[in-house]
Coordinates of C-alpha atoms and ligand atoms in Angstrom, one line a residue:
M10 CA 45.1 10.1 -29.6
M11 CA 47.2 9.1 -26.6
R12 CA 46.0 12.3 -24.8
S13 CA 42.3 11.5 -25.4
L14 CA 42.9 7.9 -24.2
I15 CA 44.4 9.2 -21.0
C16 CA 41.5 11.7 -20.6
A17 CA 39.0 8.9 -21.1
A18 CA 40.9 6.7 -18.5
L19 CA 41.0 9.7 -16.0
L20 CA 37.3 10.3 -16.6
L21 CA 36.5 6.6 -15.9
L22 CA 38.7 6.8 -12.8
F23 CA 36.9 10.0 -11.7
L24 CA 33.4 8.6 -12.4
G25 CA 34.6 5.4 -10.9
P26 CA 32.3 2.7 -9.4
A27 CA 29.4 5.1 -8.8
H28 CA 28.9 5.5 -12.5
A29 CA 29.6 1.9 -13.3
A30 CA 27.1 0.9 -10.6
E31 CA 24.2 2.9 -12.1
K32 CA 23.3 -0.5 -13.5
P33 CA 23.5 -2.7 -10.4
G34 CA 23.8 -6.1 -12.0
Q35 CA 22.1 -7.5 -9.0
H36 CA 18.4 -7.9 -8.6
A37 CA 16.2 -8.2 -5.6
V38 CA 12.6 -9.0 -4.5
A39 CA 11.0 -8.5 -1.1
T40 CA 7.4 -9.5 -0.5
A41 CA 5.0 -10.8 2.1
H42 CA 5.3 -14.5 1.0
E43 CA 8.3 -16.6 0.0
L44 CA 6.3 -18.2 -2.9
A45 CA 5.6 -14.7 -4.4
T46 CA 9.2 -13.7 -3.9
R47 CA 10.3 -16.8 -5.7
A48 CA 7.9 -16.2 -8.6
G49 CA 9.4 -12.7 -9.0
M50 CA 13.0 -14.0 -8.8
D51 CA 12.3 -16.7 -11.3
I52 CA 11.1 -14.1 -13.8
L53 CA 14.1 -11.9 -13.3
E54 CA 16.5 -14.9 -13.6
R55 CA 14.8 -15.8 -16.9
G56 CA 15.6 -12.3 -18.3
G57 CA 12.3 -10.6 -17.5
N58 CA 12.5 -7.0 -16.3
A59 CA 11.3 -5.5 -13.0
F60 CA 7.8 -4.8 -14.5
D61 CA 7.4 -8.4 -15.6
A62 CA 8.4 -9.5 -12.1
A63 CA 5.9 -7.1 -10.6
V64 CA 3.1 -8.8 -12.5
A65 CA 4.3 -12.3 -11.5
V66 CA 4.6 -11.2 -7.8
S67 CA 1.2 -9.5 -7.7
A68 CA -0.6 -12.5 -9.2
A69 CA 1.3 -14.9 -6.9
L70 CA 0.4 -12.8 -3.9
A71 CA -3.2 -12.9 -5.0
V72 CA -3.2 -16.7 -4.7
V73 CA -1.0 -17.3 -1.6
E74 CA -1.9 -14.2 0.5
P75 CA -5.7 -13.9 -0.2
A76 CA -6.2 -12.0 3.1
S77 CA -4.3 -9.0 1.8
S78 CA -4.6 -8.5 -1.9
G79 CA -6.1 -10.3 -4.9
I80 CA -7.5 -10.5 -8.3
G81 CA -10.7 -9.1 -6.8
G82 CA -8.9 -6.1 -5.4
G83 CA -6.7 -3.2 -6.5
G84 CA -3.5 -1.3 -5.9
F85 CA -0.9 1.2 -6.9
W86 CA 2.3 0.2 -8.8
L87 CA 5.0 2.9 -8.7
L88 CA 7.5 2.3 -11.5
H89 CA 10.8 3.8 -12.2
R90 CA 12.4 3.0 -15.6
A91 CA 16.1 3.4 -15.7
E92 CA 16.8 4.0 -19.4
D93 CA 14.9 7.3 -19.6
D94 CA 14.7 8.1 -15.9
F95 CA 10.9 7.9 -16.2
S96 CA 8.6 7.4 -13.2
V97 CA 4.9 6.7 -13.2
M98 CA 2.2 5.4 -10.9
I99 CA -0.1 2.7 -12.3
D100 CA -3.5 3.3 -10.6
G101 CA -5.4 0.0 -10.5
R102 CA -7.6 1.2 -7.6
E103 CA -11.2 -0.1 -7.5
T104 CA -14.1 2.1 -8.6
A105 CA -17.6 2.4 -7.3
P106 CA -20.2 0.7 -9.6
A107 CA -22.3 3.0 -11.7
A108 CA -25.3 2.3 -9.6
A109 CA -23.6 3.4 -6.4
E110 CA -25.2 6.1 -4.4
R111 CA -24.0 8.4 -1.7
D112 CA -26.4 7.0 0.9
M113 CA -26.2 3.3 -0.2
Y114 CA -25.1 2.1 3.2
L115 CA -27.6 4.1 5.2
D116 CA -30.6 2.4 6.9
D117 CA -34.1 3.9 7.4
E118 CA -32.9 5.8 10.4
G119 CA -30.0 7.3 8.4
E120 CA -27.4 5.2 10.3
V121 CA -24.6 3.4 8.4
D122 CA -25.3 -0.3 8.1
R123 CA -21.8 -1.6 8.9
D124 CA -22.6 -5.2 7.8
L125 CA -23.6 -4.0 4.3
A126 CA -20.6 -1.7 4.1
I127 CA -18.0 -4.5 4.7
N128 CA -19.4 -7.9 4.2
G129 CA -20.6 -9.5 0.9
A130 CA -21.3 -8.3 -2.6
L131 CA -22.5 -4.7 -1.9
A132 CA -19.2 -3.8 -0.2
A133 CA -17.1 -4.5 -3.3
G134 CA -15.8 -2.0 -5.7
I135 CA -15.0 -2.9 -9.4
P136 CA -11.6 -4.7 -9.2
G137 CA -8.6 -2.9 -10.7
A138 CA -5.9 -5.5 -10.1
P139 CA -6.3 -7.8 -13.1
A140 CA -6.6 -4.8 -15.5
A141 CA -3.4 -3.4 -14.0
W142 CA -1.5 -6.7 -14.5
V143 CA -2.5 -6.7 -18.1
Y144 CA -1.6 -3.0 -18.5
L145 CA 1.8 -3.5 -16.8
A146 CA 2.7 -6.4 -19.1
E147 CA 1.5 -4.7 -22.2
H148 CA 3.1 -1.3 -21.6
Y149 CA 6.2 -1.9 -19.5
G150 CA 7.0 -5.7 -19.5
S151 CA 9.0 -7.7 -22.0
M152 CA 7.4 -11.1 -21.6
E153 CA 4.0 -12.6 -22.5
L154 CA 1.3 -12.1 -19.9
A155 CA 0.7 -15.9 -19.9
E156 CA 4.3 -16.5 -18.8
L157 CA 4.0 -14.0 -16.0
L158 CA 0.7 -15.5 -14.7
A159 CA 2.0 -19.1 -15.0
P160 CA 3.5 -19.3 -11.4
A161 CA 0.1 -18.0 -10.0
I162 CA -1.9 -20.4 -12.0
E163 CA 0.3 -23.3 -10.8
L164 CA -0.1 -22.2 -7.2
A165 CA -3.8 -21.9 -7.6
E166 CA -4.1 -25.3 -9.3
N167 CA -1.8 -27.3 -7.0
G168 CA -2.2 -25.3 -3.8
F169 CA 0.0 -23.8 -1.1
P170 CA 0.4 -24.5 2.6
V171 CA -1.5 -22.4 5.2
D172 CA 0.9 -20.3 7.3
Q173 CA 0.5 -18.3 10.5
K174 CA -0.6 -15.1 8.8
Y175 CA -3.2 -16.8 6.7
Q176 CA -4.6 -18.5 9.9
T177 CA -4.4 -15.4 12.2
L178 CA -6.3 -13.1 9.7
L179 CA -8.9 -15.8 8.8
N180 CA -9.7 -16.0 12.5
F181 CA -11.0 -12.4 12.2
R182 CA -13.2 -13.2 9.2
A183 CA -14.2 -16.8 9.3
H184 CA -17.6 -16.1 10.9
V185 CA -18.5 -13.9 7.9
M186 CA -17.1 -16.2 5.3
L187 CA -19.2 -19.1 6.6
R188 CA -22.3 -17.3 5.4
W189 CA -21.2 -18.4 1.9
P190 CA -20.5 -22.1 1.9
E191 CA -19.0 -22.0 -1.7
T192 CA -16.5 -19.4 -0.5
S193 CA -15.6 -21.0 2.8
E194 CA -15.1 -24.3 1.0
I195 CA -12.2 -22.7 -0.8
F196 CA -10.5 -21.0 2.1
M197 CA -11.5 -23.1 5.1
D198 CA -11.2 -26.7 6.2
G199 CA -14.9 -27.6 6.4
E200 CA -16.2 -25.1 9.0
D201 CA -12.9 -24.6 10.6
V202 CA -10.0 -22.3 10.1
P203 CA -7.4 -24.6 8.6
E204 CA -4.3 -25.8 10.5
I205 CA -0.8 -24.6 9.5
G206 CA 0.4 -26.6 6.5
Y207 CA -3.1 -27.4 5.2
N208 CA -3.1 -27.2 1.4
I209 CA -5.3 -24.5 -0.1
R210 CA -6.2 -25.3 -3.8
Q211 CA -8.2 -22.8 -5.8
P212 CA -9.2 -24.5 -9.2
D213 CA -11.8 -21.8 -10.0
L214 CA -9.2 -19.1 -9.5
A215 CA -6.8 -21.1 -11.7
H216 CA -9.5 -21.1 -14.4
T217 CA -10.1 -17.3 -14.1
L218 CA -6.3 -16.7 -14.2
R219 CA -6.1 -18.8 -17.4
R220 CA -8.8 -16.8 -19.0
L221 CA -6.9 -13.6 -18.2
A222 CA -3.6 -15.1 -19.4
E223 CA -5.2 -16.1 -22.7
E224 CA -7.5 -13.2 -23.4
G225 CA -6.0 -10.3 -21.5
F226 CA -8.4 -7.7 -20.2
D227 CA -11.4 -9.3 -21.9
G228 CA -10.7 -12.6 -20.1
F229 CA -11.8 -11.1 -16.8
Y230 CA -13.8 -8.0 -17.6
K231 CA -15.9 -9.5 -20.4
G232 CA -17.4 -12.8 -21.3
E233 CA -17.8 -15.9 -19.1
V234 CA -15.9 -14.6 -16.0
A235 CA -17.6 -11.2 -16.1
E236 CA -21.0 -12.9 -16.4
R237 CA -20.3 -15.1 -13.4
L238 CA -19.1 -12.1 -11.4
V239 CA -22.1 -10.1 -12.2
D240 CA -24.6 -13.0 -11.6
G241 CA -22.8 -13.8 -8.3
T242 CA -22.7 -10.3 -7.0
R243 CA -26.3 -9.5 -7.9
A244 CA -27.5 -12.8 -6.4
E245 CA -26.2 -11.5 -3.1
G246 CA -27.5 -8.0 -3.1
G247 CA -24.7 -6.4 -5.2
I248 CA -25.2 -3.8 -7.9
W249 CA -22.4 -4.7 -10.4
T250 CA -23.2 -4.7 -14.1
L251 CA -21.4 -6.0 -17.2
E252 CA -20.9 -2.4 -18.2
D253 CA -19.1 -1.6 -14.9
L254 CA -16.6 -4.4 -15.6
A255 CA -16.1 -3.7 -19.3
G256 CA -15.7 0.0 -18.6
Y257 CA -13.0 -0.3 -15.9
Q258 CA -9.9 1.7 -16.8
V259 CA -6.4 1.7 -15.4
V260 CA -5.0 5.3 -15.1
E261 CA -1.4 6.4 -15.4
R262 CA -0.7 9.1 -12.7
E263 CA 2.2 11.5 -12.3
P264 CA 3.7 10.5 -8.9
I265 CA 4.0 13.1 -6.1
R266 CA 7.6 14.3 -5.9
A267 CA 9.2 15.9 -2.9
T268 CA 12.7 16.8 -1.8
Y269 CA 14.1 16.5 1.7
R270 CA 17.7 17.4 2.6
G271 CA 19.1 16.4 -0.8
Y272 CA 17.0 13.3 -1.2
E273 CA 14.3 13.0 -3.9
L274 CA 11.1 11.2 -3.1
I275 CA 8.9 9.7 -5.8
T276 CA 5.7 8.6 -4.2
A277 CA 2.0 7.8 -4.5
S278 CA -0.4 10.4 -5.9
P279 CA -4.2 10.7 -5.3
P280 CA -6.4 8.7 -5.1
S281 CA -3.8 7.8 -2.5
S282 CA -3.4 10.2 0.4
G283 CA 0.0 8.9 1.2
G284 CA 2.4 10.8 -1.1
I285 CA 0.9 14.2 -0.3
A286 CA 0.9 13.5 3.4
I287 CA 4.5 12.2 3.5
A288 CA 5.7 15.2 1.5
Q289 CA 3.8 17.6 3.8
M290 CA 5.3 16.0 6.9
L291 CA 8.8 16.2 5.5
N292 CA 8.3 19.9 4.5
I293 CA 7.2 20.7 8.1
I294 CA 10.1 19.0 9.8
E295 CA 12.9 19.9 7.3
P296 CA 14.4 22.8 9.2
F297 CA 14.7 20.8 12.5
D298 CA 17.9 19.0 13.3
L299 CA 16.4 15.6 14.0
A300 CA 19.8 14.0 14.5
A301 CA 20.5 16.3 17.4
M302 CA 17.2 15.6 19.2
D303 CA 16.6 13.1 21.9
Q304 CA 13.9 10.5 21.3
V305 CA 11.2 12.3 23.2
D306 CA 11.7 15.5 21.2
R307 CA 11.8 13.6 18.0
V308 CA 8.5 11.6 18.7
H309 CA 6.9 14.9 19.9
L310 CA 7.9 16.8 16.8
L311 CA 7.0 14.0 14.3
S312 CA 3.6 13.4 16.1
E313 CA 2.8 17.1 15.8
A314 CA 3.6 17.0 12.1
M315 CA 1.5 13.9 11.7
R316 CA -1.5 15.4 13.5
R317 CA -1.6 18.4 11.2
V318 CA -1.2 16.4 8.0
Y319 CA -3.9 13.9 8.9
R320 CA -6.3 16.7 9.4
D321 CA -5.6 17.9 5.8
R322 CA -6.0 14.3 4.6
A323 CA -9.6 14.2 6.0
L324 CA -10.5 17.6 4.7
Y325 CA -9.0 17.8 1.2
L326 CA -8.2 14.4 -0.3
G327 CA -10.3 12.2 -2.6
D328 CA -10.3 10.9 -6.2
P329 CA -8.6 13.6 -8.3
D330 CA -10.9 12.8 -11.2
F331 CA -13.9 13.9 -9.1
V332 CA -12.6 16.6 -6.6
D333 CA -10.2 19.5 -6.9
I334 CA -7.4 18.7 -4.5
P335 CA -5.4 21.8 -3.6
T336 CA -2.1 19.9 -4.2
E337 CA 0.0 23.0 -4.9
M338 CA -1.1 24.6 -1.6
L339 CA -0.6 21.4 0.4
L340 CA 2.9 20.8 -1.0
S341 CA 4.0 24.4 -0.8
P342 CA 6.9 25.2 1.6
H343 CA 5.0 28.3 2.7
Y344 CA 2.0 26.3 3.8
A345 CA 4.3 23.9 5.7
A346 CA 6.0 27.0 7.3
G347 CA 2.6 28.2 8.4
L348 CA 1.8 24.8 10.0
R349 CA 5.3 24.8 11.6
T350 CA 4.7 28.1 13.4
T351 CA 1.9 26.4 15.3
I352 CA 4.2 23.7 16.7
R353 CA 5.6 24.2 20.2
M354 CA 8.4 21.9 21.4
D355 CA 7.2 22.0 25.0
R356 CA 3.5 21.4 24.5
A357 CA 1.2 19.3 22.4
L358 CA -1.5 21.1 20.5
P359 CA -4.9 19.4 21.1
S360 CA -6.4 18.2 17.8
A361 CA -9.6 19.9 18.8
A362 CA -7.8 23.2 18.6
L363 CA -7.3 22.6 14.8
A364 CA -10.4 23.4 12.7
A365 CA -12.5 20.5 11.4
D366 CA -14.1 17.8 13.4
P367 CA -13.2 14.3 12.1
D368 CA -12.7 11.5 14.5
L369 CA -10.1 9.3 12.8
A370 CA -9.0 5.9 14.0
P371 CA -6.6 3.3 12.5
E372 CA -7.5 1.6 9.3
S373 CA -6.9 -2.0 8.5
D374 CA -3.5 -3.7 8.9
N375 CA -4.1 -5.7 5.8
T376 CA -3.1 -5.0 2.3
T377 CA 0.3 -6.0 1.1
H378 CA 3.5 -4.3 -0.2
F379 CA 6.4 -5.5 -2.3
S380 CA 9.6 -3.9 -3.5
L381 CA 11.8 -5.1 -6.3
M382 CA 14.4 -4.1 -8.8
D383 CA 16.1 -5.7 -11.8
G384 CA 19.8 -5.7 -12.8
A385 CA 19.2 -2.8 -15.2
G386 CA 18.1 -0.5 -12.3
N387 CA 14.4 -0.6 -13.0
L388 CA 12.5 -0.2 -9.8
V389 CA 9.0 -1.2 -8.6
S390 CA 7.3 -0.2 -5.3
A391 CA 3.8 -1.6 -5.2
T392 CA 1.1 -1.7 -2.5
L393 CA -2.0 -3.8 -3.2
T394 CA -5.2 -4.5 -1.2
V395 CA -8.6 -6.1 -0.8
N396 CA -9.2 -3.8 2.3
L397 CA -10.2 -5.9 5.4
P398 CA -8.7 -9.4 5.8
Y399 CA -10.2 -11.6 3.0
G400 CA -12.0 -8.5 1.7
A401 CA -15.8 -8.9 1.6
A402 CA -15.3 -12.6 2.4
Y403 CA -17.4 -13.6 -0.6
A404 CA -16.3 -15.1 -3.9
P405 CA -19.0 -15.3 -6.6
P406 CA -19.5 -19.0 -7.4
G407 CA -17.4 -20.5 -10.2
T408 CA -14.9 -17.6 -10.3
G409 CA -12.5 -18.0 -7.3
V410 CA -12.5 -14.2 -7.1
L411 CA -12.6 -13.1 -3.5
L412 CA -14.2 -9.7 -3.6
N413 CA -12.7 -6.6 -2.0
N414 CA -14.7 -4.5 0.5
E415 CA -13.0 -1.3 -0.6
M416 CA -16.3 0.6 -0.8
D417 CA -15.7 1.1 3.0
D418 CA -12.8 3.4 2.2
F419 CA -15.3 5.9 1.0
S420 CA -17.0 7.9 3.7
A421 CA -20.5 6.3 3.8
A422 CA -21.9 9.5 5.4
P423 CA -20.2 12.8 6.3
G424 CA -18.5 12.4 9.7
E425 CA -19.5 8.7 10.0
P426 CA -16.5 6.4 10.8
N427 CA -15.8 3.4 8.6
A428 CA -14.7 0.0 9.9
Y429 CA -11.6 1.5 11.5
G430 CA -13.0 4.8 12.6
L431 CA -11.9 6.9 9.6
I432 CA -14.3 9.5 8.6
G433 CA -14.4 11.7 5.6
F434 CA -16.1 14.6 4.0
A435 CA -17.5 15.5 0.6
A436 CA -14.2 14.9 -1.1
N437 CA -14.4 11.2 -0.4
A438 CA -18.2 10.7 -0.6
I439 CA -19.5 7.8 -2.7
E440 CA -20.2 8.7 -6.4
P441 CA -20.7 6.4 -9.4
D442 CA -17.4 5.3 -11.0
K443 CA -15.3 7.2 -8.4
R444 CA -12.1 5.8 -6.8
M445 CA -12.2 5.6 -3.0
L446 CA -9.4 7.4 -1.0
S447 CA -6.5 5.2 0.0
S448 CA -3.5 5.5 2.3
M449 CA -1.3 3.1 0.3
S450 CA 2.1 4.8 -0.2
P451 CA 4.5 2.9 -2.4
T452 CA 7.6 5.1 -2.4
I453 CA 11.0 5.3 -4.1
V454 CA 13.7 7.6 -2.5
K455 CA 16.9 8.6 -4.4
G456 CA 19.7 10.0 -2.4
P457 CA 23.1 11.1 -3.5
E458 CA 24.5 7.6 -3.3
R459 CA 21.7 5.2 -2.4
T460 CA 18.2 4.4 -3.6
A461 CA 15.4 3.0 -1.4
I462 CA 12.3 1.2 -2.5
I463 CA 9.9 1.1 0.4
G464 CA 6.2 0.6 1.5
T465 CA 4.0 -1.3 3.8
P466 CA 0.4 -2.3 4.5
G467 CA -1.2 -0.9 7.7
G468 CA -4.2 1.2 6.8
A469 CA -4.0 4.8 8.0
R470 CA -0.7 4.1 9.6
I471 CA 0.9 3.2 6.2
I472 CA 1.8 6.9 5.7
T473 CA 3.6 7.4 9.0
M474 CA 5.4 4.0 8.8
V475 CA 6.7 4.9 5.3
M476 CA 7.8 8.3 6.6
L477 CA 9.7 6.8 9.6
G478 CA 11.3 4.3 7.2
V479 CA 12.4 7.1 4.9
L480 CA 13.9 9.1 7.7
D481 CA 15.8 6.0 8.9
F482 CA 17.1 5.6 5.4
I483 CA 18.2 9.2 5.3
D484 CA 19.9 8.7 8.7
G485 CA 22.2 6.2 6.9
N486 CA 20.6 2.9 7.9
G487 CA 19.8 0.0 5.7
P488 CA 16.5 -1.9 5.0
E489 CA 16.8 -4.3 7.9
S490 CA 16.6 -1.3 10.1
W491 CA 13.6 0.4 8.3
V492 CA 11.5 -2.8 8.4
S493 CA 12.2 -3.7 12.0
M494 CA 12.3 -0.3 13.8
P495 CA 9.6 0.2 16.5
R496 CA 6.7 2.4 15.2
F497 CA 4.7 5.3 16.5
H498 CA 1.8 7.1 15.0
H499 CA -0.5 10.1 15.3
Q500 CA -3.5 10.7 13.0
Y501 CA -5.2 13.8 14.4
Q502 CA -8.1 12.0 15.8
P503 CA -8.1 10.1 18.1
D504 CA -5.9 12.7 19.7
E505 CA -3.2 10.3 20.8
I506 CA 0.3 9.0 20.0
S507 CA 0.0 5.2 19.5
L508 CA 3.1 3.1 20.1
E509 CA 4.1 -0.4 19.3
R510 CA 5.2 -2.1 22.5
D511 CA 8.9 -1.3 23.3
T512 CA 9.0 1.9 21.2
L513 CA 9.6 4.1 24.2
D514 CA 10.4 3.4 27.9
S515 CA 8.1 4.6 30.7
E516 CA 10.2 7.7 31.4
Q517 CA 10.0 8.8 27.8
I518 CA 6.2 8.1 27.8
E519 CA 5.9 10.3 31.0
A520 CA 7.8 13.1 29.3
L521 CA 5.4 13.1 26.4
E522 CA 2.4 13.0 28.7
H523 CA 3.9 15.9 30.5
R524 CA 3.8 17.9 27.3
G525 CA 0.1 17.1 27.0
H526 CA 0.1 14.0 24.8
E527 CA -2.2 11.1 25.3
V528 CA 0.0 8.0 24.7
S529 CA -1.5 4.6 24.0
I530 CA 0.5 1.4 23.7
R531 CA -0.9 -1.1 21.3
G532 CA -0.8 -4.8 22.3
R533 CA 0.0 -5.8 18.8
T534 CA 2.4 -4.8 16.1
W535 CA 1.4 -3.1 12.9
G536 CA 2.6 -3.0 9.3
N537 CA 4.5 -5.6 7.1
M538 CA 7.2 -3.6 5.4
H539 CA 9.2 -5.1 2.5
A540 CA 12.1 -3.0 1.2
V541 CA 15.1 -2.9 -1.1
M542 CA 18.1 -0.6 -1.1
W543 CA 20.6 -0.1 -3.9
D544 CA 23.9 1.5 -3.0
R545 CA 24.8 3.1 -6.4
R546 CA 28.5 3.6 -5.4
S547 CA 29.3 0.0 -4.6
G548 CA 26.5 -1.5 -6.7
Q549 CA 25.5 -3.5 -3.7
V550 CA 21.8 -4.4 -3.3
E551 CA 20.1 -5.3 0.0
A552 CA 16.6 -6.5 0.6
A553 CA 14.6 -7.0 3.8
H554 CA 11.3 -8.3 5.0
D555 CA 9.4 -7.2 8.1
P556 CA 10.2 -9.5 11.1
R557 CA 6.7 -9.0 12.5
W558 CA 5.3 -11.8 10.3
E559 CA 7.2 -15.0 9.6
S560 CA 5.9 -15.4 6.1
G561 CA 7.8 -12.4 4.6
S562 CA 10.8 -13.1 2.4
A563 CA 13.5 -11.1 0.7
E564 CA 16.1 -12.4 -1.9
V565 CA 19.0 -10.8 -3.8
G566 CA 20.4 -12.4 -6.9
D567 CA 23.3 -11.7 -9.3
Ligands
LIG794 N1 -7.8 -0.2 2.0 C1 -6.8 0.5 2.5 C2 -6.3 1.6 1.7 O1 -6.4 1.6 0.5 O2 -5.7 2.5 2.2

């Protein structure tokens, strides 16, 4: 008896705090808006789990950050459940309406009509976000949907103050929104972009959220709200039907998994391109000793990896329910080794020398990401979007539902760039009911001692930002460092390394140019990363928001 007690005590001593801390006790939420962070923290403090909090945060963001995500949009929620070590991606991506056609944005001359593709009802896919909230609550949450939507309903009813981000992004879209007075009445102050502090109330959205809270899926996708959505979209040239809405389905997807130097990545699967691309880049660079490299070598090597992987993104990736993605090949170490042999450390390989002819350029900096965890060790990494700022800039009357313009994430014609210059091929062509390719890359990384929850908005750059953050985590740094580090990016076409200001000094830029790189310095920042780190040895939890926008917020609680 005494011997087994001693053995148990020794075992406890041996397992020590690392084992004890597998349930952190602490919880954390990091989002793009303090009111959304608070909504999530309140749910956790009332005993809800991480998945409950994810619903509350998503719905609150839909109200207070309408530029970036919303009930009229979609997203990916990457979940990790501690009790059975189970991970899954909830795919609430928008779908093309059944009447969508491959050439629907082409004019008589065969040119893409950019206005139709991004502004108003025809630009909108069938929303997935509200179905995903209901699904999350029903399958993974522990609280009633109505309780989880209550903070969002309150914010929609009573309003929230305009902040710098709301104002800056509305400046890009106000001229379009003014085409629909009933929409601009909600989001603007008369015909003007509102001042900081102006109160935005959304009573129609509060009503729609209440229908969802009371009736679940049917409250949005059937009945009164669905009828208003269909009437409102069709009145403005849209093609939605009641069947499109009633037929929307959330999909559970197996996440993409990768390992890198003893760290396990769990990340977004198609219809996101992010997880495959991140895994490919890590496979390519794994044999190199990044820590021993100077910054020029490091930027050169990573840019060469980015270049090759973005080419594959353009060629192979699309909705996995419609196209055969060669996932096994793309993730194979042998394929990565083949790509690696084409990298020279003293010379950039021009993108034109790699087969294929896309002409890619950056996507939107919109979209939103949040990271959170509960005291039981359940984790959520979620990236949500309406595509361009304020989506299609149109809300069907009486719904408060600002529509996404996600249809522009399809390739409207082979080789034709979308709003941000991204082109695609057959894999991402428009087809009825198909999901458009995304770059959203919610990611969870488990190391020997620490776990990271990470992601960001930023269009095509999401993928490289997440990879740089993951590498910084693996270098031993914490979330404050991942979210604030200067960023660089290469996406095959245009054939250039783009830099945030202050990423490299002039000597380093010259050294890269000497190796044959075109280097372009962007006047503005990109991304809005929100991240959480759990040190499983000490049990300590840290959360951080991106300093690039003032409105971000991160909280840790006991
Ligand atoms: N709309 C941006 C994305 O899904 O990647």
